[in-house]
Short mmCIF file of C-alpha atoms in Angstrom, two decimals:
data_model
loop_
_atom_site.label_atom_id
_atom_site.label_comp_id
_atom_site.label_asym_id
_atom_site.label_seq_id
_atom_site.Cartn_x
_atom_site.Cartn_y
_atom_site.Cartn_z
CA MET E 1 0.51 11.38 -8.23
CA LYS E 2 -1.92 9.40 -10.33
CA GLU E 3 -3.28 6.15 -8.92
CA ALA E 4 -5.87 3.82 -10.33
CA GLY E 5 -9.26 4.33 -8.77
CA VAL E 6 -10.82 7.18 -6.87
CA PHE E 7 -8.31 7.73 -4.04
CA CYS E 8 -4.61 8.38 -4.13
CA PHE E 9 -2.96 8.10 -0.71
CA LEU E 10 0.56 9.18 -1.73
CA ASP E 11 1.25 12.90 -1.65
CA GLU E 12 5.03 12.55 -2.00
CA ILE E 13 7.63 9.82 -2.20
CA VAL E 14 10.65 10.71 -0.08
CA GLU E 15 12.74 7.56 -0.46
CA LEU E 16 12.78 4.77 -2.98
CA LYS E 17 15.34 1.95 -3.05
CA ARG E 18 14.86 -0.09 -6.21
CA ASN E 19 13.65 -3.63 -5.42
CA GLU E 20 13.89 -2.90 -1.70
CA SER E 21 11.73 -0.25 -0.10
CA ILE E 22 9.68 2.89 -0.39
CA THR E 23 8.70 5.68 1.99
CA ALA E 24 5.95 8.14 1.20
CA PHE E 25 3.77 10.69 2.96
CA TYR E 26 0.06 11.41 2.87
CA LYS E 27 -1.87 14.06 4.78
CA LEU E 28 -5.52 13.37 5.64
CA LYS E 29 -7.03 16.70 4.78
CA GLY E 30 -10.51 16.27 6.25
CA ASP E 31 -12.53 16.86 3.12
CA GLU E 32 -12.23 13.27 1.82
CA GLU E 33 -15.56 11.79 0.83
CA PHE E 34 -15.07 8.62 2.92
CA LEU E 35 -14.87 10.64 6.17
CA LYS E 36 -18.56 11.59 5.87
CA ASP E 37 -19.60 8.05 6.73
CA HIS E 38 -16.70 7.05 8.96
CA PHE E 39 -17.87 8.06 11.63
CA GLY E 40 -19.68 11.37 11.30
CA VAL E 41 -18.86 13.30 14.48
CA PHE E 42 -15.64 11.30 14.98
CA PRO E 43 -14.10 11.15 11.48
CA VAL E 44 -11.22 8.70 11.09
CA MET E 45 -9.60 7.04 8.10
CA PRO E 46 -10.99 3.51 7.66
CA GLY E 47 -8.53 0.69 8.28
CA VAL E 48 -9.12 -0.81 4.86
CA LEU E 49 -7.98 2.47 3.31
CA LEU E 50 -4.81 2.36 5.42
CA LEU E 51 -4.15 -1.03 3.81
CA GLU E 52 -4.88 0.58 0.45
CA ALA E 53 -2.26 3.23 1.16
CA LEU E 54 0.30 0.47 1.82
CA LYS E 55 -0.72 -1.29 -1.42
CA GLN E 56 -0.34 1.94 -3.38
CA ALA E 57 3.13 2.56 -2.01
CA ALA E 58 4.25 -1.05 -2.67
CA SER E 59 2.76 -0.90 -6.19
CA ARG E 60 4.68 2.30 -6.87
CA LEU E 61 7.89 0.59 -5.71
CA LEU E 62 7.33 -2.30 -8.10
CA ALA E 63 6.49 0.03 -11.01
CA PHE E 64 9.61 2.11 -10.39
CA SER E 65 11.75 -1.01 -10.02
CA GLY E 66 10.76 -2.13 -13.52
CA ASP E 67 10.10 -5.72 -12.51
CA SER E 68 6.90 -5.85 -14.45
CA ASN E 69 5.47 -4.19 -17.55
CA ARG E 70 2.12 -4.02 -15.68
CA PRO E 71 1.78 -0.90 -13.53
CA PHE E 72 -1.19 -2.12 -11.43
CA TYR E 73 -1.23 -4.63 -8.62
CA ARG E 74 -3.84 -6.14 -6.32
CA MET E 75 -3.49 -7.31 -2.76
CA VAL E 76 -4.24 -11.03 -2.53
CA ASN E 77 -3.33 -11.56 1.11
CA ALA E 78 -2.77 -9.59 4.30
CA GLU E 79 -1.56 -11.15 7.56
CA ASN E 80 -0.53 -9.98 11.00
CA VAL E 81 -2.52 -6.79 10.45
CA LYS E 82 -2.36 -4.61 13.54
CA PHE E 83 -4.20 -1.33 13.86
CA GLY E 84 -3.02 1.28 16.32
CA GLN E 85 -3.61 5.03 16.39
CA PHE E 86 -6.75 6.55 14.95
CA VAL E 87 -5.99 8.62 11.86
CA LYS E 88 -7.97 11.85 12.18
CA PRO E 89 -8.18 14.81 9.78
CA GLY E 90 -4.97 16.82 9.72
CA THR E 91 -2.80 13.75 10.40
CA ARG E 92 0.33 13.29 8.28
CA LEU E 93 1.09 9.66 7.59
CA ARG E 94 4.48 8.15 6.96
CA ILE E 95 3.88 5.07 4.75
CA ALA E 96 6.72 2.57 4.44
CA ALA E 97 6.80 -0.74 2.55
CA SER E 98 9.69 -3.19 2.17
CA LEU E 99 9.84 -5.93 -0.43
CA MET E 100 10.78 -9.11 1.44
CA LYS E 101 10.76 -11.60 -1.44
CA GLU E 102 9.40 -12.32 -4.88
CA GLU E 103 8.12 -15.76 -5.88
CA LYS E 104 7.08 -17.20 -9.19
CA PRO E 105 4.83 -20.21 -8.57
CA PHE E 106 5.90 -23.55 -9.93
CA ARG E 107 4.07 -24.57 -13.07
CA PRO E 108 4.62 -27.55 -15.33
CA PRO E 109 6.68 -26.62 -18.45
CA SER E 110 3.60 -26.86 -20.60
CA LEU E 111 1.96 -23.94 -18.72
CA GLU E 112 3.33 -20.42 -18.74
CA ALA E 113 3.98 -19.02 -15.31
CA SER E 114 3.52 -15.32 -15.75
CA GLU E 115 2.11 -14.36 -12.36
CA ARG E 116 4.55 -13.36 -9.65
CA PHE E 117 3.87 -12.94 -5.96
CA TYR E 118 5.51 -10.00 -4.14
CA PHE E 119 5.71 -10.30 -0.37
CA PHE E 120 5.88 -7.05 1.66
CA GLU E 121 6.16 -5.80 5.21
CA GLY E 122 4.58 -2.43 5.72
CA ARG E 123 3.78 0.12 8.35
CA ILE E 124 2.09 3.49 8.66
CA ASP E 125 3.17 5.87 11.36
CA CYS E 126 1.85 9.24 12.49
CA GLU E 127 2.98 11.74 15.13
CA LYS E 128 1.16 9.80 17.89
CA GLY E 129 2.62 6.41 16.97
CA ARG E 130 1.93 3.45 14.74
CA ALA E 131 -1.38 3.49 12.85
CA LEU E 132 -0.97 0.19 11.03
CA GLN E 133 1.47 -2.63 10.39
CA ALA E 134 0.95 -5.63 8.13
CA SER E 135 2.49 -8.32 6.01
CA PHE E 136 0.89 -8.49 2.57
CA VAL E 137 1.19 -10.00 -0.91
CA LEU E 138 0.67 -8.26 -4.27
CA VAL E 139 0.24 -9.75 -7.72
CA PRO E 140 0.22 -7.88 -11.06
CA VAL E 141 -3.13 -7.13 -12.66
CA GLY E 142 -3.75 -7.62 -16.42
CA ASP E 143 -1.71 -9.06 -19.21
#
């Protein structure tokens, strides 16, 4: 799967419900560049990259749902972020994101309101339990 940027954290999508939810898997192989610095003799996937995995899954849901002609999204807010299990090389992650609501901000009629806010709940689980859960907001990137 192609993703913008250097890293793609979606190996396969196993369930996609248009405008509702997505479930995907990613296996941390152990040869990823970021593991060299995080943390040497105890390599684990950085928490910010777990959030990136959630963003990628949610972005894929929005792209497949056809709600926007822009395929890329950025995370503008993350709340109630809870980290759990360490994600070590060889770990298979189950990445799940659910679209809770979509909002278009109010703008006076003279201004075009093209930006939408997509509110998600997400979680990442592995065989030992929950690695991450978070509420987050995405907005489309570009025109």
